[in-house]
Amino acid sequence: MFSIKQIMELAEIASLDISNCDIEELRAALNSNLVYVSQIKEVDVTDVEPLTEMGRES
Amino acid sequence: MSILNYSALELNKLLQKQILSVQELITALEAHIMATEPSVKAFVYLDLAKAKTASVCLDERIRRGEEISCLAGVPFVLKANMATINEPTHACSEILREFKPGYNAAVAAKLTEADAILLGKTNMDALAMGSSTVTSCFGPSYNPWAENLSPGGSSGGSAAAVAAKEAWFALGSDTGGSIRQPAAFCGLVGMKPTFGLVPAFGVVPLAPTLDQVGPITRNVRDCAAVMSLISKKDLGFMQEVPLSVKGLKIAVAKEYMELALPEMSDAVYKALAVYEKEGAVITEISLPLTKYALPAYHVIAPTDFAALLSGDDYKNCPGFVEAVKAYDSSLFGIEEQRRILMGHYFNSFMDHNKHYIHACKIRRLLQDELNSALEKYACIVTPTTCNTAFSYSKMPKEGKEMYKNDMLLAAASIAGLPAVSLPCGIINGLPAAMQIMGRPYNDRFILDIAEAYEVATAKEYILY
């Protein structure tokens, strides 16, 4: 789960000014998103090649 | 019949036969837009003077007997993330307010070369991050089907404009459902083409491995006509006689039916009964990975976007990264900030393998699962959305609850498959819709299947 320190670090990496944000609200939203997407870990992906690019017809 | 009620192809015939001039059409449409727009708020940029200039030239060419395209003279709109030379291309984000590229999006160029008449640009969720238009820096658009109703998103303004008859068709962009969901909410046809079939040059990116441009129209035949003009491959025109579905194997995915509200599933089952009556063979199949498509999408899309912003430029939308970096990042809206932070997190050493790589492996599995089903069946039919359009007053506040609007749409996006949404009934006064997914590059074929339903039900497009 995200700590406030971690969010500040990420904002710095992203060059994102979040000084006028309600940081607690932002933390709650990010943590909620993280819980939601973490359900992908239920799927066994052993020996599966990641699909990172899609072919475009030229 | 009012000219506003003709389809795009019918309208073009009236113009070709000189029963109506393009100038008369634009004049009549202007009055309609002025009367309708205050309650719909579909447009964020309207240039009727330019449309009138184009109409004068086209009328002259028609009078001279020149051959014109099937959509010549037909008024259309672009989503506000599609570039036109020196015109606002802000994607309804405060951060891009001043972005006016010196080039046209490839799709805009193709349609204007075909003499379709561009009216302007339509509202959307900021940077296409949303499913309702509420994240637009211009405020929301309204669905003409009922008061205070969202048209969906992110291409909500495009759908609202077509549903309100302010335009005959629109182009939207679909990264995780942003054409199909608003088309479904507004009782229209919306198509996400096969990934790569329609050029994405000049479209403000959200996630380059997912972004697609496609039409929102009043009926399937108009949709096929727009697709034939914007695709890189020749899709051919639809035959006069619609496809017979006799003997066609159609799959219905039970997980999708279970995720949708019962009344929505019922509407789709009724549509399937129509196909069955016409001779198609319906089989229920299981696609167990369906529920992981949306969470995987919400890892891949923000990671793609964060990676874009970390680069120098994006060749498909020159100047975009520079324009974002030139502005005060505090101008990003809350949803934009959330997604950028999540993307940087998934893309960082803290997490990269945990979520992003895992999501890309699920993407592979999902693609295999769908392609394997499509080897046995001509198409897969599902509800487009779990529910009908929602009222702004009942809209969920939390991001992840809103994301669920795209639950049935993300799989086709992740797998790069063509998918068309079309109306299939009315639930409590609002449109229900089904989605037809097909094999890669079978875009025309799924449109043929969609049209077979329209013809069998003798559907008249009742717009609000």
Coordinates of C-alpha atoms in Angstrom, one line a residue:
Chain A
M1 CA 0.0 0.0 0.0
F2 CA 1.1 3.5 -0.7
S3 CA 2.6 5.7 2.0
I4 CA 2.5 9.5 1.8
K5 CA 6.3 9.4 1.4
Q6 CA 6.1 7.0 -1.5
I7 CA 3.4 9.2 -3.2
M8 CA 5.6 12.2 -2.8
E9 CA 8.5 10.3 -4.4
L10 CA 6.4 9.1 -7.3
A11 CA 5.2 12.7 -7.9
E12 CA 8.8 13.8 -8.0
I13 CA 9.7 11.1 -10.5
A14 CA 6.6 12.1 -12.6
S15 CA 7.4 15.8 -12.3
L16 CA 3.9 16.2 -11.0
D17 CA 3.0 19.1 -8.8
I18 CA 0.5 17.7 -6.3
S19 CA 0.9 20.5 -3.7
N20 CA -2.7 21.6 -4.1
C21 CA -4.1 18.0 -3.6
D22 CA -5.7 16.5 -0.6
I23 CA -2.9 14.0 -0.1
E24 CA -4.9 11.7 2.2
E25 CA -7.7 11.6 -0.4
L26 CA -5.2 10.9 -3.1
R27 CA -3.6 8.1 -1.0
A28 CA -6.9 6.5 -0.4
A29 CA -7.8 6.6 -4.1
L30 CA -4.4 5.1 -5.1
N31 CA -4.6 2.4 -2.5
S32 CA -8.1 1.5 -3.6
N33 CA -6.9 1.3 -7.3
L34 CA -4.0 -0.9 -6.2
V35 CA -6.3 -3.3 -4.4
Y36 CA -8.5 -3.4 -7.5
V37 CA -5.8 -4.2 -10.0
S38 CA -4.0 -6.6 -7.7
Q39 CA -6.7 -9.2 -8.4
I40 CA -4.7 -10.0 -11.6
K41 CA -2.3 -11.9 -9.3
E42 CA -5.0 -14.6 -8.9
V43 CA -4.1 -15.8 -12.5
D44 CA -1.2 -18.2 -12.8
V45 CA 1.0 -16.8 -15.6
T46 CA 3.9 -19.3 -15.3
D47 CA 5.7 -19.7 -18.6
V48 CA 3.5 -17.1 -20.4
E49 CA 5.3 -14.6 -22.6
P50 CA 4.1 -11.0 -21.8
L51 CA 2.3 -9.3 -24.7
T52 CA 3.8 -5.8 -24.6
E53 CA 3.4 -4.7 -28.2
M54 CA 0.5 -4.9 -30.6
G55 CA 1.2 -5.2 -34.4
R56 CA 0.1 -2.3 -36.5
E57 CA -0.6 -2.8 -40.2
S58 CA 1.7 -0.5 -42.1
Chain B
M1 CA -39.5 13.8 -43.0
S2 CA -37.1 16.3 -41.5
I3 CA -33.6 16.1 -43.1
L4 CA -32.3 15.6 -39.6
N5 CA -33.8 12.1 -39.6
Y6 CA -32.1 10.7 -42.7
S7 CA -29.1 8.5 -42.3
A8 CA -25.7 9.7 -43.5
L9 CA -25.9 7.7 -46.7
E10 CA -29.5 8.8 -47.4
L11 CA -28.5 12.4 -46.9
N12 CA -25.6 12.0 -49.3
K13 CA -28.0 10.7 -51.9
L14 CA -30.3 13.7 -51.5
L15 CA -27.3 16.0 -52.0
Q16 CA -26.1 14.0 -55.0
K17 CA -29.5 14.2 -56.6
Q18 CA -29.6 18.0 -55.8
I19 CA -32.8 17.7 -54.0
L20 CA -31.0 19.6 -51.3
S21 CA -27.9 21.7 -51.4
V22 CA -25.1 21.4 -48.9
Q23 CA -25.5 25.1 -48.1
E24 CA -29.3 24.6 -47.3
L25 CA -28.3 21.6 -45.2
I26 CA -25.8 23.6 -43.1
T27 CA -28.2 26.5 -42.6
A28 CA -30.9 24.1 -41.3
L29 CA -28.4 22.3 -39.2
E30 CA -27.1 25.5 -37.7
A31 CA -30.6 26.4 -36.4
H32 CA -30.9 22.9 -34.9
I33 CA -27.5 23.1 -33.2
M34 CA -28.2 26.5 -31.7
A35 CA -31.5 25.2 -30.3
T36 CA -30.2 21.9 -29.1
E37 CA -26.7 22.6 -27.9
P38 CA -27.5 24.5 -24.7
S39 CA -29.1 21.3 -23.2
V40 CA -26.6 18.8 -24.7
K41 CA -23.3 20.6 -24.5
A42 CA -21.7 18.2 -27.0
F43 CA -19.4 20.7 -28.7
V44 CA -16.2 22.3 -27.3
Y45 CA -15.3 23.8 -30.7
L46 CA -17.7 24.7 -33.4
D47 CA -16.7 26.3 -36.7
L48 CA -19.8 26.7 -38.9
A49 CA -18.1 29.4 -41.0
K50 CA -15.6 26.8 -42.2
A51 CA -18.4 24.3 -42.8
K52 CA -20.3 26.9 -44.9
T53 CA -17.2 27.7 -47.0
A54 CA -16.7 24.0 -47.6
S55 CA -20.4 23.6 -48.6
V56 CA -20.2 26.4 -51.2
C57 CA -17.3 24.6 -53.0
L58 CA -19.0 21.2 -52.8
D59 CA -22.3 22.5 -54.1
E60 CA -20.5 23.9 -57.1
R61 CA -18.8 20.6 -57.8
I62 CA -22.1 18.7 -57.5
R63 CA -23.7 21.2 -59.9
R64 CA -20.9 20.4 -62.4
G65 CA -21.7 16.7 -62.1
E66 CA -18.4 15.7 -60.5
E67 CA -18.3 12.3 -58.8
I68 CA -18.3 12.6 -55.1
S69 CA -17.8 10.1 -52.2
C70 CA -20.6 8.4 -50.3
L71 CA -20.2 10.8 -47.3
A72 CA -19.6 14.0 -49.3
G73 CA -21.6 16.8 -47.8
V74 CA -22.4 14.9 -44.7
P75 CA -21.7 16.9 -41.5
F76 CA -19.6 15.2 -38.9
V77 CA -17.7 15.9 -35.7
L78 CA -14.3 14.9 -34.2
K79 CA -13.5 14.1 -30.6
A80 CA -11.4 16.9 -29.2
N81 CA -8.3 14.7 -29.1
M82 CA -8.0 14.6 -32.9
A83 CA -5.7 17.1 -34.5
T84 CA -6.8 19.7 -37.2
I85 CA -4.4 22.3 -38.4
N86 CA -4.0 25.2 -36.0
E87 CA -7.3 24.4 -34.2
P88 CA -7.8 23.4 -30.6
T89 CA -6.8 19.8 -29.9
H90 CA -6.8 20.0 -26.1
A91 CA -8.5 16.6 -25.4
C92 CA -10.5 18.6 -22.9
S93 CA -7.6 18.7 -20.5
E94 CA -6.5 22.0 -18.9
I95 CA -2.9 21.1 -19.5
L96 CA -3.4 21.1 -23.3
R97 CA -5.7 24.2 -23.5
E98 CA -3.3 25.9 -26.0
F99 CA -2.3 22.8 -28.0
K100 CA -3.0 23.6 -31.7
P101 CA -0.9 21.3 -33.9
G102 CA 0.2 22.2 -37.3
Y103 CA -1.1 19.0 -38.9
N104 CA -4.3 17.1 -39.4
A105 CA -5.0 13.7 -37.8
A106 CA -4.9 11.1 -40.5
V107 CA -8.6 10.3 -40.1
A108 CA -9.5 14.0 -40.3
A109 CA -7.6 14.3 -43.5
K110 CA -9.2 11.2 -45.0
L111 CA -12.7 12.4 -44.2
T112 CA -12.2 16.0 -45.4
E113 CA -10.6 14.6 -48.6
A114 CA -13.8 12.6 -49.0
D115 CA -15.7 16.0 -48.7
A116 CA -17.5 15.1 -45.5
I117 CA -18.2 18.4 -43.7
L118 CA -16.4 18.9 -40.4
L119 CA -18.5 21.0 -37.9
G120 CA -16.1 21.0 -35.0
K121 CA -14.9 19.0 -32.0
T122 CA -16.7 17.4 -29.2
N123 CA -16.4 17.1 -25.5
M124 CA -14.7 14.2 -23.8
D125 CA -13.2 13.1 -20.5
A126 CA -9.9 14.9 -20.0
L127 CA -7.2 13.0 -22.0
A128 CA -9.8 10.3 -22.5
M129 CA -9.4 9.3 -18.8
G130 CA -13.0 8.6 -17.8
S131 CA -16.4 7.1 -18.8
S132 CA -18.8 9.9 -18.3
T133 CA -17.4 13.3 -19.6
V134 CA -17.3 14.6 -16.0
T135 CA -13.5 14.9 -16.0
S136 CA -13.6 17.3 -19.0
C137 CA -12.2 20.8 -18.2
F138 CA -15.3 22.2 -19.9
G139 CA -17.8 20.3 -17.7
P140 CA -20.0 17.4 -18.7
S141 CA -22.1 16.8 -21.8
Y142 CA -25.7 15.5 -21.5
N143 CA -27.3 12.5 -23.0
P144 CA -30.4 13.6 -25.0
W145 CA -32.3 10.5 -23.9
A146 CA -33.2 11.9 -20.5
E147 CA -32.5 14.8 -18.2
N148 CA -29.2 14.9 -16.2
L149 CA -28.1 11.7 -17.9
S150 CA -24.5 11.0 -18.8
P151 CA -23.7 10.2 -22.5
G152 CA -20.9 8.0 -21.2
G153 CA -17.3 8.5 -22.1
S154 CA -14.7 9.2 -22.9
S155 CA -16.2 10.0 -26.4
G156 CA -19.4 11.2 -24.7
G157 CA -19.6 14.5 -26.6
S158 CA -19.3 12.7 -29.9
A159 CA -22.1 10.3 -29.0
A160 CA -24.3 13.1 -27.6
A161 CA -23.9 15.2 -30.8
V162 CA -25.0 12.2 -33.0
A163 CA -27.9 11.3 -30.7
A164 CA -29.1 14.9 -30.6
K165 CA -28.9 14.9 -34.4
E166 CA -26.3 17.8 -34.4
A167 CA -24.1 15.6 -36.7
W168 CA -24.7 12.6 -38.8
F169 CA -21.6 10.8 -37.5
A170 CA -18.7 11.3 -35.2
L171 CA -15.2 9.9 -34.7
G172 CA -14.3 8.8 -31.3
S173 CA -11.3 7.0 -29.8
D174 CA -11.5 3.8 -27.9
T175 CA -8.7 2.7 -25.6
G176 CA -10.7 0.5 -23.2
G177 CA -14.3 1.1 -24.4
S178 CA -14.6 4.8 -25.0
I179 CA -16.5 4.5 -28.3
R180 CA -18.6 1.5 -27.5
Q181 CA -19.9 2.6 -24.1
P182 CA -21.1 6.1 -25.1
A183 CA -22.6 4.7 -28.3
A184 CA -24.5 2.1 -26.2
F185 CA -25.6 4.8 -23.7
C186 CA -26.9 7.0 -26.5
G187 CA -28.7 4.3 -28.6
L188 CA -26.1 4.5 -31.4
V189 CA -23.7 2.2 -33.3
G190 CA -20.1 2.4 -32.2
M191 CA -17.1 0.5 -33.6
K192 CA -13.7 -0.2 -32.2
P193 CA -11.7 -1.5 -35.2
T194 CA -9.0 -4.1 -35.2
F195 CA -5.9 -2.6 -33.6
G196 CA -3.9 -0.9 -36.3
L197 CA -6.6 -0.9 -39.0
V198 CA -7.4 2.8 -38.7
P199 CA -4.4 5.2 -38.6
A200 CA -3.9 6.8 -35.1
F201 CA -1.6 9.6 -36.4
G202 CA -2.6 12.9 -34.9
V203 CA -4.7 11.6 -32.1
V204 CA -3.6 12.7 -28.5
P205 CA -2.5 9.4 -27.1
L206 CA -3.7 7.7 -24.0
A207 CA -2.1 4.2 -24.3
P208 CA -0.5 3.7 -27.7
T209 CA -0.7 -0.2 -27.5
L210 CA -4.5 0.2 -27.0
D211 CA -5.7 3.4 -28.7
Q212 CA -8.0 3.0 -31.7
V213 CA -10.1 5.5 -33.7
G214 CA -13.6 4.5 -34.9
P215 CA -17.0 5.8 -35.9
I216 CA -20.2 6.5 -33.9
T217 CA -23.2 6.5 -36.2
R218 CA -27.0 6.2 -36.3
N219 CA -27.0 2.8 -38.0
V220 CA -24.7 0.0 -39.1
R221 CA -24.6 0.9 -42.8
D222 CA -23.4 4.4 -42.0
C223 CA -20.7 2.9 -39.7
A224 CA -19.5 0.6 -42.5
A225 CA -19.3 3.7 -44.9
V226 CA -17.2 5.6 -42.4
M227 CA -15.0 2.6 -41.8
S228 CA -14.5 2.2 -45.5
L229 CA -13.1 5.8 -45.7
I230 CA -10.9 5.8 -42.7
S231 CA -9.4 2.3 -42.8
K232 CA -5.9 1.6 -44.1
K233 CA -7.2 -1.5 -45.9
D234 CA -10.1 -1.6 -48.4
L235 CA -13.0 -3.0 -46.5
G236 CA -15.4 -2.7 -49.5
F237 CA -18.9 -1.4 -49.3
M238 CA -21.8 -3.3 -47.9
Q239 CA -23.9 -5.4 -50.3
E240 CA -27.4 -4.2 -51.1
V241 CA -28.7 -7.5 -49.8
P242 CA -27.7 -8.0 -46.1
L243 CA -25.8 -11.1 -45.0
S244 CA -27.7 -14.2 -44.3
V245 CA -26.8 -15.6 -40.9
K246 CA -28.2 -19.0 -41.7
G247 CA -25.9 -21.6 -40.3
L248 CA -23.6 -19.0 -38.8
K249 CA -22.1 -20.1 -35.5
I250 CA -22.5 -17.4 -32.9
A251 CA -21.0 -17.7 -29.4
V252 CA -22.5 -16.0 -26.3
A253 CA -20.1 -15.6 -23.4
K254 CA -21.7 -16.6 -20.1
E255 CA -19.4 -14.6 -17.9
Y256 CA -20.4 -11.4 -19.7
M257 CA -24.1 -12.2 -19.3
E258 CA -23.6 -12.9 -15.6
L259 CA -21.7 -9.6 -15.0
A260 CA -24.5 -7.5 -16.6
L261 CA -27.7 -6.6 -14.9
P262 CA -30.4 -9.2 -15.6
E263 CA -32.5 -6.9 -17.7
M264 CA -29.5 -6.1 -19.9
S265 CA -28.7 -9.8 -20.3
D266 CA -32.4 -10.4 -21.2
A267 CA -32.2 -7.8 -23.9
V268 CA -29.1 -9.5 -25.4
Y269 CA -30.8 -13.0 -25.2
K270 CA -33.7 -11.5 -27.1
A271 CA -31.4 -10.3 -29.8
L272 CA -29.8 -13.7 -29.9
A273 CA -33.2 -15.2 -30.4
V274 CA -33.6 -13.0 -33.4
Y275 CA -30.4 -14.4 -34.9
E276 CA -31.5 -17.9 -34.0
K277 CA -34.8 -17.3 -35.8
E278 CA -32.9 -16.3 -38.9
G279 CA -31.0 -19.6 -38.8
A280 CA -27.8 -18.8 -36.8
V281 CA -26.6 -21.4 -34.3
I282 CA -26.1 -20.0 -30.8
T283 CA -23.8 -21.7 -28.4
E284 CA -23.0 -20.6 -24.9
I285 CA -19.2 -20.6 -24.1
S286 CA -17.1 -19.8 -21.1
L287 CA -14.4 -17.1 -21.1
P288 CA -13.0 -17.4 -17.6
L289 CA -10.4 -14.7 -17.9
T290 CA -13.0 -12.0 -18.7
K291 CA -13.0 -10.6 -15.1
Y292 CA -9.3 -9.9 -15.3
A293 CA -9.4 -7.8 -18.5
L294 CA -10.3 -4.6 -16.8
P295 CA -7.9 -4.7 -13.9
A296 CA -5.1 -5.7 -16.4
Y297 CA -6.2 -2.7 -18.6
H298 CA -5.9 -0.4 -15.6
V299 CA -2.3 -1.5 -15.2
I300 CA -1.3 -1.4 -18.9
A301 CA -3.0 1.9 -19.9
P302 CA -1.5 4.2 -17.1
T303 CA 1.9 2.6 -17.5
D304 CA 1.8 3.3 -21.3
F305 CA 0.8 6.9 -20.6
A306 CA 3.4 7.5 -17.9
A307 CA 6.1 6.0 -20.3
L308 CA 4.9 8.5 -23.0
L309 CA 5.3 11.5 -20.7
S310 CA 8.8 10.3 -19.7
G311 CA 9.9 10.3 -23.3
D312 CA 10.9 13.2 -25.5
D313 CA 8.2 13.1 -28.1
Y314 CA 5.6 10.7 -29.6
K315 CA 5.9 10.3 -33.3
N316 CA 2.1 9.7 -33.8
C317 CA 1.3 13.0 -32.2
P318 CA 4.2 15.4 -32.6
G319 CA 4.4 18.2 -30.1
F320 CA 2.1 16.5 -27.5
V321 CA 4.8 15.6 -25.0
E322 CA 6.4 19.0 -25.4
A323 CA 3.0 20.8 -24.9
V324 CA 2.3 18.8 -21.7
K325 CA 5.8 19.5 -20.3
A326 CA 5.5 23.2 -21.1
Y327 CA 2.7 23.7 -18.6
D328 CA 2.3 23.7 -14.9
S329 CA 1.6 20.1 -13.9
S330 CA -0.8 21.2 -11.2
L331 CA -3.3 21.8 -14.1
F332 CA -3.8 18.1 -14.4
G333 CA -7.2 17.1 -13.0
I334 CA -7.6 14.6 -10.2
E335 CA -8.2 11.6 -12.4
E336 CA -5.3 12.5 -14.6
Q337 CA -3.0 12.8 -11.5
R338 CA -4.2 9.4 -10.2
R339 CA -3.5 7.6 -13.4
I340 CA -0.1 9.3 -14.0
L341 CA 1.0 8.4 -10.5
M342 CA -0.2 4.8 -10.9
G343 CA 1.5 4.5 -14.2
H344 CA 4.8 5.7 -12.8
Y345 CA 4.4 3.3 -9.9
F346 CA 3.8 0.3 -12.3
N347 CA 6.7 1.5 -14.5
S348 CA 9.1 2.0 -11.6
F349 CA 11.7 -0.4 -10.0
M350 CA 9.3 -0.6 -7.0
D351 CA 6.7 -2.6 -8.9
H352 CA 7.4 -3.2 -12.6
N353 CA 7.3 -7.0 -12.5
K354 CA 4.6 -7.3 -9.9
H355 CA 1.9 -5.7 -11.9
Y356 CA 2.9 -4.5 -15.4
I357 CA 4.6 -7.6 -16.6
H358 CA 1.9 -9.8 -14.9
A359 CA -0.8 -7.7 -16.7
C360 CA 1.0 -8.1 -20.0
K361 CA 1.0 -11.9 -19.5
I362 CA -2.7 -11.8 -18.8
R363 CA -3.1 -9.8 -22.0
R364 CA -1.5 -12.7 -23.9
L365 CA -3.7 -15.3 -22.1
L366 CA -6.8 -13.2 -22.8
Q367 CA -5.9 -12.8 -26.5
D368 CA -5.3 -16.6 -26.8
E369 CA -8.6 -17.3 -25.0
L370 CA -10.6 -15.0 -27.4
N371 CA -8.8 -16.1 -30.5
S372 CA -9.3 -19.7 -29.6
A373 CA -13.1 -19.2 -29.3
L374 CA -13.1 -17.2 -32.5
E375 CA -11.5 -20.1 -34.4
K376 CA -14.7 -22.1 -33.6
Y377 CA -17.3 -19.3 -33.9
A378 CA -17.9 -16.4 -36.3
C379 CA -18.3 -14.0 -33.5
I380 CA -18.9 -13.6 -29.8
V381 CA -21.9 -11.6 -28.6
T382 CA -22.1 -9.9 -25.2
P383 CA -23.9 -7.0 -23.6
T384 CA -21.9 -3.8 -24.3
T385 CA -22.4 -2.5 -20.8
C386 CA -23.6 -4.0 -17.5
N387 CA -26.3 -1.2 -17.2
T388 CA -28.0 1.5 -19.2
A389 CA -26.7 5.2 -19.0
F390 CA -26.5 6.5 -15.5
S391 CA -27.7 9.8 -14.1
Y392 CA -25.1 12.3 -12.9
S393 CA -26.8 12.4 -9.6
K394 CA -26.3 8.7 -9.1
M395 CA -22.7 8.5 -10.5
P396 CA -20.2 6.6 -8.3
K397 CA -17.6 9.0 -6.8
E398 CA -14.8 6.5 -6.4
G399 CA -12.6 5.9 -9.5
K400 CA -12.6 2.1 -9.4
E401 CA -16.4 2.1 -9.3
M402 CA -16.5 4.2 -12.4
Y403 CA -14.0 1.9 -14.1
K404 CA -16.6 -0.9 -13.9
N405 CA -18.5 0.8 -16.7
D406 CA -15.9 -0.6 -19.0
M407 CA -15.9 -4.1 -17.5
L408 CA -17.3 -5.8 -20.6
L409 CA -15.3 -3.7 -23.1
A410 CA -11.7 -4.1 -22.0
A411 CA -11.1 -7.6 -23.3
A412 CA -11.6 -6.7 -27.0
S413 CA -9.3 -3.7 -26.4
I414 CA -6.6 -5.7 -24.7
A415 CA -6.7 -8.4 -27.4
G416 CA -6.8 -5.9 -30.3
L417 CA -10.0 -7.4 -31.7
P418 CA -12.7 -5.6 -33.7
A419 CA -15.9 -5.0 -31.7
V420 CA -19.1 -3.2 -32.6
S421 CA -21.9 -2.1 -30.3
L422 CA -25.4 -1.7 -31.5
P423 CA -28.8 -1.0 -29.9
C424 CA -30.8 -4.1 -28.9
G425 CA -33.8 -2.8 -27.0
I426 CA -35.0 -0.4 -24.4
I427 CA -34.9 -0.8 -20.6
N428 CA -36.9 1.7 -18.6
G429 CA -36.9 4.2 -21.4
L430 CA -33.1 4.0 -22.1
P431 CA -31.2 2.1 -24.8
A432 CA -29.7 -1.4 -24.2
A433 CA -26.9 -2.6 -26.5
M434 CA -25.0 -5.7 -27.5
Q435 CA -21.4 -6.0 -28.5
I436 CA -20.2 -8.2 -31.3
M437 CA -16.5 -9.2 -31.2
G438 CA -14.8 -10.8 -34.2
R439 CA -11.5 -12.1 -35.5
P440 CA -8.8 -9.6 -36.3
Y441 CA -9.5 -7.8 -39.6
N442 CA -13.0 -9.2 -39.7
D443 CA -14.3 -5.7 -39.1
R444 CA -16.6 -5.8 -42.2
F445 CA -17.9 -9.2 -41.3
I446 CA -19.0 -8.2 -37.8
L447 CA -20.7 -5.2 -39.3
D448 CA -22.5 -7.5 -41.7
I449 CA -23.6 -9.6 -38.8
A450 CA -24.7 -6.5 -36.9
E451 CA -26.7 -5.3 -39.9
A452 CA -28.4 -8.7 -40.2
Y453 CA -29.9 -8.0 -36.8
E454 CA -31.0 -4.4 -37.7
V455 CA -32.7 -5.7 -40.9
A456 CA -34.3 -8.7 -39.1
T457 CA -35.8 -6.4 -36.5
A458 CA -36.7 -3.7 -39.1
K459 CA -35.1 -1.4 -36.6
E460 CA -35.9 2.3 -36.9
Y461 CA -33.5 4.4 -35.0
I462 CA -35.6 6.1 -32.4
L463 CA -33.4 8.9 -31.2
Y464 CA -34.6 10.3 -27.8

